[in-house]
């Protein structure tokens, strides 16, 4: 058995390994080693905890780890890359649920955690920590389940709004805090369970008004919550490693939420209020004008343009993920590269349903990451580009964000594709994008629309390029 | 020797004062660690390349499942009661995330290749 000091030092080593795991993600080359560090960090933490004197129930614990590990391992191997957003959301819910279960267990048996005095009554500080850990965990749990349902298509991605919604959330929030304060005073089950119940409901009511394409922000935010929940449990147990790991994850998720909000030019508060992207706005500033002329063409016309271009930039969006067209697109890229065309990818920060979604899909299709560029890197290059191929993206290319102060997306940073010599847009129809706006890009003289599903369009392009 | 409640409280107060002079409240120590870790997280995560934001989320999933440490302590007792059973369920859930999170991250990271 290790001494108490050795245990704390081992946890310190585990914390450092976890920091190295995050540090490794600064570049793809170092990331794989970083991930290994992270695994060793968690392994060390688990082994050190298992040898504690208080831990005797080995058979059951190993059984639980084996069952959970098997399920997690199989899921990790099987899950398609297009399903990563919902997978991540589901995993957040598991962190939230385990935090709640641990908190209930700690409250049931506080002496076992050394957080009660000799009479078995909880310390006041521990009550507050337990309250925080429980409600953050509970909100993370149900909110992530709803996010999972929306991302997986089990629930409608449309925002659910009703009159008095924000008032309801406010009342629920006040009641939850009230019950929590009562719990901190008398440490009994009734206020604890009321607080837990309201927190579970609040997780649902907070997320239902938020629409599908705001999910990058929400998934990042829940990522952050799952970290704070872990840190809350760390405070309850007085365990610095949990606090460090939780704080790292919490700040990571918060930074991602911030980056996503900035890329949509919206405040986190505005996103959380929800309702965005439900109905097409009545304001006609960018409303659909059905009779505007568009040029549409077949894959052969597009292939001709692409073949004769010197440089091509491809802008992928959520439509690529929906159609699972990444592999077909890679073949188009290969065909172009074989003909001596320079090909680059341009990724908007909120393309897809989670941060970095497009990068992973392209990596899965073997697109080398050094031809994939972020928005700020590629925007100055569009004016020197012969052809831009927009595939499954819409709002992130809408020039109205730069030119029309009346547009709801005015001020949002966009990929400035309209500066290129020619623009090809693959889209199933002229339907509006998520923001409910028409896109002026589609009606420009330099633009040719290819009305097709992303995958079918890519397959037709491959044929035409041969 | 002294007897009675007064003496007891006096002794306790003296012990408490001495204790406070040497070490801070454990909560304050934890809180210091918490704030420092947020700073470390802030600086490390801003350096993560945007291309790897999805692996960042899946690996942080695995990392926040460090709550398995709390779950193991919760389920550590040999006597089976509500606390132990809930702890065991939490161990299982956290294990799903640890294995799932690290393995799916590894799978994703293996896909990121340079031009050959």
Coordinates of C-alpha atoms in Angstrom, one line a residue, chain A:
Chain A
X1 CA 0.0 0.0 0.0
X2 CA 1.3 3.4 -0.9
X3 CA 1.6 6.1 1.8
X4 CA -0.8 9.0 1.6
X5 CA 2.0 11.3 0.3
X6 CA 2.9 8.8 -2.4
X7 CA -0.7 8.6 -3.5
X8 CA -0.9 12.4 -3.9
X9 CA 2.4 12.5 -5.8
X10 CA 1.2 9.7 -8.1
X11 CA -2.0 11.8 -8.8
X12 CA 0.3 14.7 -9.5
X13 CA 2.1 12.7 -12.2
X14 CA -1.2 11.6 -13.6
X15 CA -2.3 15.3 -13.8
X16 CA 0.9 16.2 -15.7
X17 CA 0.3 13.4 -18.1
X18 CA -3.2 14.7 -18.8
X19 CA -1.9 18.2 -19.4
X20 CA 0.7 16.7 -21.9
X21 CA -2.2 14.9 -23.7
X22 CA -3.8 18.3 -24.4
X23 CA -0.5 20.0 -25.2
X24 CA 0.1 17.3 -27.8
X25 CA -2.9 18.4 -29.8
X26 CA -1.1 21.6 -30.9
X27 CA -0.1 19.6 -34.1
X28 CA -1.1 16.3 -35.7
X29 CA 2.4 14.9 -35.4
X30 CA 2.6 15.4 -31.6
X31 CA -1.0 14.5 -31.0
X32 CA -0.6 10.7 -31.1
X33 CA 2.1 10.7 -28.5
X34 CA 0.0 13.1 -26.4
X35 CA -2.9 10.7 -26.5
X36 CA -0.7 7.9 -25.2
X37 CA 0.4 10.2 -22.3
X38 CA -3.3 10.7 -21.5
X39 CA -4.0 7.0 -21.4
X40 CA -1.1 6.4 -19.1
X41 CA -2.3 9.3 -16.9
X42 CA -5.7 7.7 -16.5
X43 CA -4.3 4.3 -16.0
X44 CA -2.0 5.5 -13.3
X45 CA -4.9 7.3 -11.5
X46 CA -7.0 4.2 -11.6
X47 CA -4.3 1.9 -10.4
X48 CA -3.3 4.2 -7.5
X49 CA -7.0 4.5 -6.5
X50 CA -7.5 0.7 -6.6
X51 CA -4.7 0.1 -4.1
X52 CA -6.2 2.5 -1.5
X53 CA -7.1 0.7 1.8
X54 CA -10.8 1.7 1.5
X55 CA -11.1 -0.1 -1.9
X56 CA -11.7 -3.8 -1.3
X57 CA -14.5 -4.7 -3.7
X58 CA -12.2 -5.7 -6.5
X59 CA -14.3 -8.4 -8.3
X60 CA -17.2 -6.1 -8.8
X61 CA -15.0 -3.1 -9.7
X62 CA -13.1 -5.0 -12.3
X63 CA -16.3 -6.4 -13.7
X64 CA -17.8 -2.9 -14.1
X65 CA -14.6 -1.7 -15.8
X66 CA -14.6 -4.7 -18.1
X67 CA -18.2 -4.2 -19.2
X68 CA -17.9 -0.5 -19.6
X69 CA -14.5 -0.8 -21.3
X70 CA -15.9 -3.4 -23.8
X71 CA -18.9 -1.2 -24.7
X72 CA -16.7 1.9 -25.0
X73 CA -14.0 0.0 -27.1
X74 CA -16.5 -1.5 -29.5
X75 CA -18.3 1.9 -29.9
X76 CA -15.0 3.6 -30.6
X77 CA -14.1 1.1 -33.3
X78 CA -17.5 1.0 -35.0
X79 CA -18.8 4.5 -34.9
X80 CA -18.7 6.2 -38.3
X81 CA -16.8 9.6 -38.4
X82 CA -20.0 11.3 -39.6
X83 CA -21.6 10.4 -36.2
X84 CA -18.9 12.0 -34.1
X85 CA -21.0 14.9 -32.9
X86 CA -23.7 12.7 -31.4
X87 CA -21.1 10.3 -30.0
X88 CA -19.4 13.1 -28.2
X89 CA -22.7 14.5 -26.9
X90 CA -23.6 11.0 -25.6
X91 CA -20.3 10.7 -23.8
X92 CA -20.8 14.0 -22.1
X93 CA -24.1 12.7 -20.8
X94 CA -22.3 9.7 -19.3
X95 CA -19.9 12.0 -17.5
X96 CA -22.8 14.0 -16.1
X97 CA -24.7 10.8 -15.0
X98 CA -21.6 9.3 -13.3
X99 CA -21.0 12.6 -11.4
X100 CA -24.6 12.5 -10.2
X101 CA -24.3 8.9 -9.1
X102 CA -21.1 9.5 -7.2
X103 CA -22.7 12.5 -5.5
X104 CA -25.7 10.5 -4.4
X105 CA -23.4 7.7 -3.2
X106 CA -21.3 10.2 -1.3
X107 CA -24.3 11.7 0.3
X108 CA -25.6 8.2 1.3
X109 CA -22.4 7.2 2.8
X110 CA -20.5 10.4 3.7
X111 CA -18.2 8.7 6.3
X112 CA -16.8 6.5 3.6
X113 CA -15.5 9.6 1.8
X114 CA -14.3 11.3 5.0
X115 CA -16.5 14.2 4.4
X116 CA -18.6 13.9 7.6
X117 CA -17.9 14.6 11.2
X118 CA -18.0 12.0 13.9
X119 CA -21.8 12.0 14.0
X120 CA -22.1 11.2 10.4
X121 CA -23.3 14.6 9.5
X122 CA -21.9 16.3 6.4
X123 CA -19.5 19.3 6.7
X124 CA -21.1 22.5 5.5
X125 CA -18.4 23.0 2.9
X126 CA -19.0 19.4 1.6
X127 CA -22.7 20.1 1.4
X128 CA -22.1 23.1 -0.9
X129 CA -19.6 21.1 -3.0
X130 CA -22.1 18.2 -3.3
X131 CA -24.8 20.6 -4.3
X132 CA -22.7 22.2 -7.1
X133 CA -21.4 18.8 -8.3
X134 CA -24.8 17.3 -8.4
X135 CA -26.7 20.0 -10.2
X136 CA -24.0 20.6 -12.8
X137 CA -23.8 16.8 -13.4
X138 CA -27.6 16.5 -13.7
X139 CA -27.9 19.4 -16.2
X140 CA -25.0 18.0 -18.2
X141 CA -26.7 14.6 -18.2
X142 CA -30.1 15.5 -19.6
X143 CA -28.9 18.4 -21.7
X144 CA -26.4 16.1 -23.5
X145 CA -29.1 13.5 -24.0
X146 CA -31.3 16.1 -25.7
X147 CA -28.3 17.3 -27.8
X148 CA -27.6 13.7 -28.7
X149 CA -31.2 13.2 -29.8
X150 CA -31.2 16.3 -32.0
X151 CA -27.8 15.4 -33.6
X152 CA -28.8 11.8 -34.2
X153 CA -32.1 12.7 -35.7
X154 CA -34.2 11.1 -33.0
X155 CA -35.5 14.5 -32.1
X156 CA -36.2 17.3 -34.5
X157 CA -33.3 19.7 -34.9
X158 CA -35.7 22.6 -35.0
X159 CA -35.8 24.8 -32.0
X160 CA -38.8 24.1 -29.6
X161 CA -40.1 27.5 -28.4
X162 CA -43.2 28.5 -26.5
X163 CA -44.5 31.5 -24.6
X164 CA -43.0 32.0 -21.1
X165 CA -40.1 29.6 -21.9
X166 CA -37.4 31.8 -20.4
X167 CA -39.6 32.6 -17.4
X168 CA -40.1 28.9 -16.8
X169 CA -36.4 28.3 -16.9
X170 CA -35.8 31.2 -14.5
X171 CA -38.4 29.9 -12.1
X172 CA -36.9 26.4 -12.3
X173 CA -33.5 27.8 -11.7
X174 CA -34.6 29.8 -8.7
X175 CA -36.4 26.7 -7.2
X176 CA -33.4 24.6 -7.8
X177 CA -31.0 27.0 -6.0
X178 CA -33.6 27.4 -3.2
X179 CA -33.7 23.6 -2.7
X180 CA -29.9 23.5 -2.9
X181 CA -29.6 26.2 -0.2
X182 CA -32.0 24.2 2.0
X183 CA -29.9 21.2 1.5
X184 CA -26.8 23.1 2.5
X185 CA -28.6 24.1 5.7
X186 CA -30.2 20.8 6.8
X187 CA -28.4 18.1 4.7
X188 CA -31.5 16.0 4.3
X189 CA -32.7 13.9 1.4
X190 CA -35.9 15.8 0.5
X191 CA -34.2 19.1 -0.6
X192 CA -31.4 17.1 -2.2
X193 CA -33.8 15.0 -4.4
X194 CA -35.9 18.1 -5.2
X195 CA -32.8 19.9 -6.3
X196 CA -31.6 16.9 -8.4
X197 CA -35.0 16.5 -10.0
X198 CA -35.3 20.1 -11.0
X199 CA -31.7 20.1 -12.4
X200 CA -32.6 17.1 -14.6
X201 CA -35.7 18.9 -15.9
X202 CA -33.7 22.1 -16.4
X203 CA -31.2 20.3 -18.6
X204 CA -34.0 19.5 -21.0
X205 CA -35.8 22.9 -20.9
X206 CA -32.5 24.8 -21.5
X207 CA -31.6 22.8 -24.6
X208 CA -34.9 22.3 -26.5
X209 CA -35.0 25.9 -27.8
X210 CA -31.6 25.6 -29.4
X211 CA -31.6 24.7 -33.1
X212 CA -29.5 22.1 -34.9
X213 CA -26.8 24.4 -36.4
X214 CA -26.1 26.1 -33.1
X215 CA -25.0 22.6 -31.9
X216 CA -21.3 23.4 -32.3
X217 CA -21.7 25.9 -29.5
X218 CA -23.9 23.6 -27.4
X219 CA -21.7 20.5 -27.7
X220 CA -18.7 22.7 -26.7
X221 CA -20.6 24.1 -23.8
X222 CA -21.6 20.7 -22.5
X223 CA -18.0 19.6 -22.9
X224 CA -17.2 22.4 -20.6
X225 CA -20.0 21.5 -18.1
X226 CA -18.8 17.9 -18.0
X227 CA -15.4 19.2 -16.9
X228 CA -16.9 21.4 -14.2
X229 CA -19.0 18.5 -13.0
X230 CA -15.8 16.4 -12.6
X231 CA -14.1 19.3 -10.8
X232 CA -17.2 19.6 -8.5
X233 CA -16.7 15.9 -7.5
X234 CA -13.0 16.6 -7.0
X235 CA -13.9 19.3 -4.5
X236 CA -16.3 17.0 -2.7
X237 CA -13.7 14.3 -2.4
X238 CA -10.9 16.8 -1.7
X239 CA -9.0 15.2 -4.7
X240 CA -6.7 17.6 -6.5
X241 CA -6.3 15.4 -9.6
X242 CA -10.0 15.5 -10.2
X243 CA -10.0 19.2 -9.8
X244 CA -7.1 19.7 -12.2
X245 CA -8.6 17.4 -14.8
X246 CA -12.0 18.9 -14.5
X247 CA -10.7 22.5 -14.7
X248 CA -8.7 21.6 -17.8
X249 CA -11.7 20.1 -19.5
X250 CA -13.9 23.0 -18.3
X251 CA -11.7 25.6 -19.7
X252 CA -11.2 23.7 -22.9
X253 CA -14.9 23.5 -23.5
X254 CA -15.3 27.2 -22.6
X255 CA -12.7 28.2 -25.1
X256 CA -14.3 26.1 -27.9
X257 CA -17.7 27.7 -27.1
X258 CA -16.1 31.1 -27.4
X259 CA -14.4 30.3 -30.7
X260 CA -17.7 28.9 -32.1
X261 CA -19.7 32.0 -31.0
X262 CA -17.2 34.3 -32.5
X263 CA -17.3 32.4 -35.8
X264 CA -21.1 33.0 -35.9
X265 CA -20.8 36.6 -34.6
X266 CA -23.3 35.8 -31.8
X267 CA -23.0 36.0 -28.1
X268 CA -23.2 32.9 -25.9
X269 CA -26.2 34.4 -24.2
X270 CA -28.0 34.8 -27.6
X271 CA -27.3 31.2 -28.5
X272 CA -28.6 30.0 -25.1
X273 CA -31.8 32.0 -25.5
X274 CA -32.3 29.8 -28.5
X275 CA -35.0 30.1 -31.2
X276 CA -32.5 31.0 -33.9
X277 CA -33.0 29.4 -37.3
X278 CA -36.5 28.2 -36.7
X279 CA -38.8 30.2 -39.0
X280 CA -37.5 32.1 -42.0
X281 CA -37.4 35.7 -40.9
X282 CA -40.2 37.9 -42.1
X283 CA -37.8 40.7 -42.9
X284 CA -37.3 40.7 -46.6
X285 CA -33.7 42.0 -46.3
X286 CA -32.3 38.7 -47.5
X287 CA -35.5 36.8 -48.0
X288 CA -36.1 34.3 -50.7
X289 CA -36.8 35.9 -54.1
X290 CA -38.0 32.9 -56.0
X291 CA -37.9 34.4 -59.5
X292 CA -34.2 35.5 -59.5
X293 CA -32.3 34.0 -62.3
X294 CA -29.7 31.4 -61.5
X295 CA -27.3 29.5 -63.8
X296 CA -27.3 25.8 -63.3
X297 CA -25.2 23.3 -65.0
X298 CA -24.4 19.6 -65.3
X299 CA -21.4 17.8 -63.9
X300 CA -19.7 17.9 -67.3
X301 CA -19.8 21.7 -67.3
X302 CA -18.4 21.8 -63.8
X303 CA -15.7 19.2 -64.7
X304 CA -14.7 21.3 -67.7
X305 CA -14.2 24.4 -65.5
X306 CA -12.3 22.5 -62.8
X307 CA -10.0 20.7 -65.3
X308 CA -8.9 23.9 -66.9
X309 CA -8.3 25.8 -63.6
X310 CA -4.9 26.5 -62.3
X311 CA -6.1 26.6 -58.7
X312 CA -9.2 25.2 -57.0
X313 CA -10.5 25.7 -53.5
X314 CA -13.1 23.4 -52.1
X315 CA -15.5 24.6 -49.3
X316 CA -17.1 21.7 -47.6
X317 CA -20.1 22.0 -45.2
X318 CA -22.6 20.0 -43.3
X319 CA -24.2 18.7 -46.5
X320 CA -21.0 16.8 -47.2
X321 CA -21.4 15.0 -43.8
X322 CA -25.1 14.3 -44.4
X323 CA -24.4 12.8 -47.8
X324 CA -21.3 11.0 -46.5
X325 CA -19.6 12.3 -49.6
X326 CA -16.1 12.7 -48.2
X327 CA -14.6 9.6 -50.0
X328 CA -16.2 10.5 -53.3
X329 CA -14.9 14.1 -52.9
X330 CA -11.4 12.7 -52.3
X331 CA -11.5 10.9 -55.7
X332 CA -12.5 14.2 -57.3
X333 CA -9.4 15.8 -55.6
X334 CA -7.2 13.0 -56.8
X335 CA -8.5 13.3 -60.4
X336 CA -7.7 17.1 -60.3
X337 CA -4.3 16.6 -58.8
X338 CA -3.5 14.1 -61.5
X339 CA -4.3 16.8 -64.1
X340 CA -1.9 19.2 -62.4
X341 CA -4.5 21.4 -60.7
X342 CA -3.6 22.9 -57.4
X343 CA -6.3 21.9 -54.8
X344 CA -6.9 23.4 -51.4
X345 CA -9.7 23.0 -48.8
X346 CA -11.2 25.9 -46.9
X347 CA -12.8 25.2 -43.5
X348 CA -15.1 27.6 -41.7
X349 CA -14.9 27.2 -37.9
X350 CA -18.6 26.3 -37.6
X351 CA -18.9 24.1 -40.7
X352 CA -20.6 20.9 -39.6
X353 CA -22.1 20.1 -36.2
X354 CA -19.1 20.3 -34.0
X355 CA -15.7 22.1 -33.9
X356 CA -13.3 20.4 -36.3
X357 CA -16.0 18.2 -37.8
X358 CA -15.0 18.8 -41.4
X359 CA -11.3 18.2 -40.7
X360 CA -12.0 14.8 -39.3
X361 CA -14.2 13.8 -42.3
X362 CA -11.5 14.9 -44.7
X363 CA -8.8 13.1 -42.7
X364 CA -10.9 10.0 -42.8
X365 CA -11.0 10.2 -46.6
X366 CA -7.2 10.5 -46.7
X367 CA -7.1 14.1 -47.6
X368 CA -3.7 15.3 -46.3
X369 CA -4.1 17.9 -43.6
X370 CA -1.6 20.2 -45.1
X371 CA -3.9 21.1 -48.0
X372 CA -6.7 21.9 -45.5
X373 CA -6.8 25.6 -44.5
X374 CA -8.6 27.5 -41.8
X375 CA -10.7 30.6 -42.7
X376 CA -8.1 33.2 -41.8
X377 CA -5.4 31.5 -43.8
X378 CA -7.4 31.0 -46.9
X379 CA -9.5 34.1 -47.2
X380 CA -6.6 36.3 -48.7
X381 CA -6.2 33.6 -51.4
X382 CA -9.7 33.6 -52.9
X383 CA -9.0 36.5 -55.2
X384 CA -6.2 34.5 -56.8
X385 CA -8.3 31.4 -57.1
X386 CA -9.8 30.2 -60.5
X387 CA -12.6 28.0 -59.2
X388 CA -14.2 27.6 -55.8
X389 CA -16.3 24.4 -55.3
X390 CA -18.8 24.9 -52.5
X391 CA -20.2 21.6 -51.5
X392 CA -22.9 21.3 -48.8
X393 CA -22.1 24.7 -47.3
X394 CA -24.4 27.8 -47.5
X395 CA -24.5 30.5 -44.8
X396 CA -20.7 30.6 -44.2
X397 CA -20.3 31.7 -47.9
X398 CA -23.1 34.3 -47.9
X399 CA -21.7 37.7 -49.0
X400 CA -24.6 39.4 -47.3
X401 CA -22.7 38.9 -44.0
X402 CA -20.2 41.5 -45.3
X403 CA -22.3 43.7 -47.4
X404 CA -25.9 43.9 -46.0
X405 CA -26.2 45.6 -42.6
X406 CA -29.9 44.5 -42.5
X407 CA -29.0 40.8 -42.7
X408 CA -29.4 38.8 -39.6
X409 CA -25.9 37.3 -40.2
X410 CA -24.3 40.7 -40.9
X411 CA -20.9 40.8 -39.3
X412 CA -20.4 37.0 -39.2
X413 CA -17.0 36.1 -40.6
X414 CA -17.4 34.2 -43.9
X415 CA -15.3 32.5 -46.4
X416 CA -15.0 35.1 -49.2
X417 CA -15.6 32.7 -52.1
X418 CA -17.3 35.4 -54.2
X419 CA -13.8 36.9 -54.8
X420 CA -12.8 33.9 -56.9
X421 CA -13.0 33.9 -60.7
X422 CA -15.7 31.2 -60.8
X423 CA -17.9 29.6 -58.2
X424 CA -19.5 26.2 -58.4
X425 CA -22.1 25.4 -55.8
X426 CA -23.3 21.8 -55.2
X427 CA -26.7 21.9 -53.5
X428 CA -29.8 19.9 -53.6
X429 CA -32.1 22.9 -54.2
X430 CA -32.2 26.6 -53.8
X431 CA -33.7 26.2 -50.3
X432 CA -32.5 28.6 -47.7
X433 CA -29.7 27.7 -45.3
X434 CA -29.9 27.3 -41.6
X435 CA -30.2 31.0 -40.9
X436 CA -33.3 31.1 -43.1
X437 CA -31.6 33.4 -45.6
X438 CA -31.3 33.4 -49.3
X439 CA -27.7 33.4 -50.5
X440 CA -26.7 36.1 -53.0
X441 CA -23.8 34.0 -54.0
X442 CA -26.1 31.7 -55.9
X443 CA -27.3 34.5 -58.2
X444 CA -24.0 35.9 -59.2
X445 CA -22.9 35.9 -62.8
X446 CA -19.8 33.9 -62.0
X447 CA -21.7 31.2 -60.1
X448 CA -23.0 27.9 -61.5
X449 CA -25.3 25.8 -59.5
X450 CA -25.2 22.0 -59.6
X451 CA -28.5 20.8 -58.2
X452 CA -27.7 17.4 -56.7
X453 CA -26.9 15.5 -53.6
X454 CA -23.2 16.0 -52.6
X455 CA -22.3 12.4 -53.1
X456 CA -24.0 12.0 -56.4
X457 CA -22.5 15.2 -57.7
X458 CA -19.0 14.0 -56.7
X459 CA -19.6 10.7 -58.4
X460 CA -20.7 12.5 -61.6
X461 CA -17.7 14.8 -61.4
X462 CA -15.3 11.8 -61.2
X463 CA -16.9 10.3 -64.3
X464 CA -16.7 13.6 -66.2
X465 CA -13.1 14.2 -65.2
X466 CA -11.8 10.9 -66.5

